[in-house]
Tab-separated table of C-alpha atoms and ligand atoms in Angstrom:
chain	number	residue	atom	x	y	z
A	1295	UNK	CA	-37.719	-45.178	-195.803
A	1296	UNK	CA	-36.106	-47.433	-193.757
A	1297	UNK	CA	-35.161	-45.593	-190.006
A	1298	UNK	CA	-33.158	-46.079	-187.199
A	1299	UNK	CA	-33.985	-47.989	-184.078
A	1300	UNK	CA	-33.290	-47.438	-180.736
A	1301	UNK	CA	-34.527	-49.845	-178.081
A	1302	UNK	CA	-35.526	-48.704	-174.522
A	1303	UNK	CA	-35.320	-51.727	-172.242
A	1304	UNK	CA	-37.247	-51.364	-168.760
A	1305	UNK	CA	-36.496	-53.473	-165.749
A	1306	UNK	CA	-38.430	-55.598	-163.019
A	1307	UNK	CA	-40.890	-53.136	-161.558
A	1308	UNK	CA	-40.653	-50.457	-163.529
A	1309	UNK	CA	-44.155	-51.361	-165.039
A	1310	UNK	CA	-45.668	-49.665	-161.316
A	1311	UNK	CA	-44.311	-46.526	-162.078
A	1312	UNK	CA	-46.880	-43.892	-161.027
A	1313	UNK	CA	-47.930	-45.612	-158.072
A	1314	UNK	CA	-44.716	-47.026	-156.916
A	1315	UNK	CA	-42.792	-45.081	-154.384
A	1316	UNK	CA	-44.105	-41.703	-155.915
A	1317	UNK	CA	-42.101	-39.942	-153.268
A	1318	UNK	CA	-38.828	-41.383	-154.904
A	1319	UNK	CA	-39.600	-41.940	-158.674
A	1320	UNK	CA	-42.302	-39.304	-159.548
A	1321	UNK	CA	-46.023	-39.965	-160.614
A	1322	UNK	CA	-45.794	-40.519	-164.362
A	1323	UNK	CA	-46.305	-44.016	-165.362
A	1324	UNK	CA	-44.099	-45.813	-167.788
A	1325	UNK	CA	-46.204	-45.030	-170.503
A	1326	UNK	CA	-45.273	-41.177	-170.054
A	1327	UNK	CA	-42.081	-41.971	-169.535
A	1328	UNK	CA	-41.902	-43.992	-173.100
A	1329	UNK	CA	-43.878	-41.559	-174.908
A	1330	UNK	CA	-41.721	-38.181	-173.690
A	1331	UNK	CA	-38.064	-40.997	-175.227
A	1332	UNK	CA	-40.636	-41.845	-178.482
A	1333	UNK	CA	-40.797	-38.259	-178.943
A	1334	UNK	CA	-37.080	-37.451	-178.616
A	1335	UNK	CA	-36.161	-40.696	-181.393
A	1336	UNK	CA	-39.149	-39.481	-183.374
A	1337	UNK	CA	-37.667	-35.513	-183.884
A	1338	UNK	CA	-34.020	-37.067	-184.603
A	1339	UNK	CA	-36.330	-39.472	-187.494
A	1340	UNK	CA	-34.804	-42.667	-185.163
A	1341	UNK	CA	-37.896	-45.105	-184.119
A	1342	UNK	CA	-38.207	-46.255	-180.705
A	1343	UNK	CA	-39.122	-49.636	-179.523
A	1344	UNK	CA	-39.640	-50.491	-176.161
A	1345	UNK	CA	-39.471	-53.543	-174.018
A	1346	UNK	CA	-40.429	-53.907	-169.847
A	1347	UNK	CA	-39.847	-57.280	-168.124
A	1348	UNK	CA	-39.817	-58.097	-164.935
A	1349	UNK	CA	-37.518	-61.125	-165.901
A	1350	UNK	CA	-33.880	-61.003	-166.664
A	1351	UNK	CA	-34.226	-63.812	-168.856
A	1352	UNK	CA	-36.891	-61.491	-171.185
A	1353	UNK	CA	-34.485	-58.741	-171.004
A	1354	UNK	CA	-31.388	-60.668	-172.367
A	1355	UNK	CA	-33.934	-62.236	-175.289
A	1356	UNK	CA	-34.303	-58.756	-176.057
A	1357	UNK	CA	-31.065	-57.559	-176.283
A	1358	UNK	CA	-30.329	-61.148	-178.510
A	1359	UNK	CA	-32.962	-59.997	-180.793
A	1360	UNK	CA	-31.627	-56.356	-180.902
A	1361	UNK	CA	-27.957	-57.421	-182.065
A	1362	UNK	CA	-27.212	-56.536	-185.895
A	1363	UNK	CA	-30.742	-54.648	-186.027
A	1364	UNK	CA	-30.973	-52.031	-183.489
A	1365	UNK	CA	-28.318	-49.406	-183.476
A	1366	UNK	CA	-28.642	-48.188	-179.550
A	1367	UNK	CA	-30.040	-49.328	-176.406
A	1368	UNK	CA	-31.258	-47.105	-173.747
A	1369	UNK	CA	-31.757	-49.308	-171.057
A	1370	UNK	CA	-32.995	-48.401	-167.158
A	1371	UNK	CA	-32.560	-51.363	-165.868
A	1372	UNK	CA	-34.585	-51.306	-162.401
A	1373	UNK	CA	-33.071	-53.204	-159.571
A	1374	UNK	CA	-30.767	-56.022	-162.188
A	1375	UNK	CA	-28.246	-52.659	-162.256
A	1376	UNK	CA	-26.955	-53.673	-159.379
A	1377	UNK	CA	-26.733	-57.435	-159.715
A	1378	UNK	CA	-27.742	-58.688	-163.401
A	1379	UNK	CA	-24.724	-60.486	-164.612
A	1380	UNK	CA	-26.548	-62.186	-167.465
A	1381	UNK	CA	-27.954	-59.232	-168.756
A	1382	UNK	CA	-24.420	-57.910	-168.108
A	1383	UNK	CA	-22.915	-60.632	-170.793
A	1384	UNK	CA	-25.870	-59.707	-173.179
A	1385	UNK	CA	-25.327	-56.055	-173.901
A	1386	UNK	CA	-21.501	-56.865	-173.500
A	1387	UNK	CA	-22.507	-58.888	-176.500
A	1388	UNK	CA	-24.601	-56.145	-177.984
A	1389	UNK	CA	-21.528	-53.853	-179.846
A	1390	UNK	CA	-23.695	-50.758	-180.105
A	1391	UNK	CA	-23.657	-47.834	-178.141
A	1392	UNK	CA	-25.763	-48.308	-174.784
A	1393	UNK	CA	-26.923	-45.611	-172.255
A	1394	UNK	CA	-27.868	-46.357	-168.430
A	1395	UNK	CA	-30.770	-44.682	-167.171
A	1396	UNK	CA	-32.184	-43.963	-163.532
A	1397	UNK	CA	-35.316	-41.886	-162.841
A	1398	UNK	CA	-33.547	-41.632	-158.881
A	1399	UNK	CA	-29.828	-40.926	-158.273
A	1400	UNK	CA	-28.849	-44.721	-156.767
A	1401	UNK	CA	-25.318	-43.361	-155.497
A	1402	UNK	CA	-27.118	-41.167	-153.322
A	1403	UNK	CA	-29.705	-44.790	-151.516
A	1404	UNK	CA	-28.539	-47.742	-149.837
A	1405	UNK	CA	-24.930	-49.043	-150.433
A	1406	UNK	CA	-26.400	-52.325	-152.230
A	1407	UNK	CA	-27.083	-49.494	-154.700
A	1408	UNK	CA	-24.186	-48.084	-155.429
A	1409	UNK	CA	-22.538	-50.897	-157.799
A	1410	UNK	CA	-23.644	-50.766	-161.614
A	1411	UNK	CA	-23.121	-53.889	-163.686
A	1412	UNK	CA	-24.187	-51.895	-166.996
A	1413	UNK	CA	-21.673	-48.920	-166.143
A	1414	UNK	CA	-18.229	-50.715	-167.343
A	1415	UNK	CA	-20.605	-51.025	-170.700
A	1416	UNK	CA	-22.346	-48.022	-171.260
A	1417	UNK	CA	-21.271	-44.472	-173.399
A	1418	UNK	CA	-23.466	-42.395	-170.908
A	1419	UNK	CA	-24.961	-42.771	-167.415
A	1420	UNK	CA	-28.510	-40.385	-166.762
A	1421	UNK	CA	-29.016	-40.378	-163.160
A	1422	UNK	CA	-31.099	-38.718	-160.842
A	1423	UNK	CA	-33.154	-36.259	-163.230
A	1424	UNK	CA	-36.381	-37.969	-162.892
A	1425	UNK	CA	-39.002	-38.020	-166.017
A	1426	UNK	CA	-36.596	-35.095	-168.083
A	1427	UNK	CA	-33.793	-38.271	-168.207
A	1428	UNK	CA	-35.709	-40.191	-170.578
A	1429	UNK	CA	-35.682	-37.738	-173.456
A	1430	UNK	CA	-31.991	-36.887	-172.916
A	1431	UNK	CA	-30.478	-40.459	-172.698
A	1432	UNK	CA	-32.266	-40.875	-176.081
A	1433	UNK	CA	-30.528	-38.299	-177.294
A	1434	UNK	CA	-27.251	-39.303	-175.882
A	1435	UNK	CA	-27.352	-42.806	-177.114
A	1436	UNK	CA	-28.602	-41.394	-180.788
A	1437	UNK	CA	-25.481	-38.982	-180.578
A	1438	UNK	CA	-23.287	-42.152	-179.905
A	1439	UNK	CA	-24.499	-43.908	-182.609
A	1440	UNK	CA	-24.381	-41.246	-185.435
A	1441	UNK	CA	-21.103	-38.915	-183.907
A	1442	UNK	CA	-23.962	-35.805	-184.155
A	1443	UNK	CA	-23.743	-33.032	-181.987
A	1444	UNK	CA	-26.923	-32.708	-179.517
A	1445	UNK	CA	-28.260	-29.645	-182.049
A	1446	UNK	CA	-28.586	-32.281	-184.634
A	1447	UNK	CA	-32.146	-32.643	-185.609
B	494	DQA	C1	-33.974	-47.271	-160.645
B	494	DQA	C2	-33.013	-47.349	-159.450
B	494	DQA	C3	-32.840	-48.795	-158.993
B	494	DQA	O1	-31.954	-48.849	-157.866
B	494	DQA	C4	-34.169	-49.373	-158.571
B	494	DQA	O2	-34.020	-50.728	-158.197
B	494	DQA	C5	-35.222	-49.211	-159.611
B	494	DQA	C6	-35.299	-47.954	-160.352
B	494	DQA	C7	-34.276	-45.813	-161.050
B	494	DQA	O3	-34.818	-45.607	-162.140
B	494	DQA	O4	-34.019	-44.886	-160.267
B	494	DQA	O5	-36.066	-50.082	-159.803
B	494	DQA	O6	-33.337	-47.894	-161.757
């Protein structure tokens, strides 16, 4: 049966999660963090496919690849929020729904944080929820993509 696909793009860095500033981004890994989205595409019968780079380059291949075949991108997208034109262009490019994640709340760091390249782009922002964001931006972007209500299953 074929199913719908929803890509979750990770940024530079984000591959240290669990050891990387635990004080600021938790102590799950990535892994957890993919698993608890997989679950939330896997209950609305959407599959999930992930991607982590710690090159902008890699992440605009990805979001290439994804155009015509993947129907939403979740995408968190580390430190290249704040300055990654090129992978600005590529989702501009992208034409489905696309939801910008944060584990921390950047509006509330440093002022180098506070611009968002992806914002202008995306249908939903998750910010600042930690670990529980992953699951719900899933949901958000699904909801964007199919005009359900959250209760759908
Ligand atoms: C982050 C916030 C960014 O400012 C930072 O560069 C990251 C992670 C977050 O998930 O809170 O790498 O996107």
């Amino acid at each position: 049966m074929p199913r719908h696909v929803l890509l979750l793009l990770s940024g530079p860095n984000l591959n240290l999660l669990g050891t990387r500033q635990p004080e600021i981004y938790g102590t799950d890994t990535l892994q957890d963090h993919v698993d608890a989205a997989r679950r939330a595409a896997i209950e609305r019968d959407w599959d999930l496919e992930h991607r982590q780079s710690n090159h902008e380059g890699d992440l605009v291949d990805a979001v290439h690849a994804a155009i015509g075949r993947v129907e939403a991108i979740v995408i968190n997208p580390g430190a290249l929020t704040h300055y990654g034109w090129s992978l600005h262009d590529a989702l501009a490019a992208f034409g489905g729904p696309i939801v910008e994640l944060h584990l921390s709340e950047p509006r509330k760091r440093e002022r180098w944080r506070h611009l968002s390249v992806v914002e202008p782009l995306a249908s939903a922002r998750v910010a600042g929820e930690g670990g529980a964001g992953y699951p719900r931006a899933v949901a958000l972007a699904i909801e964007a993509a199919t005009g359900a209500g959250s209760a759908a299953g």
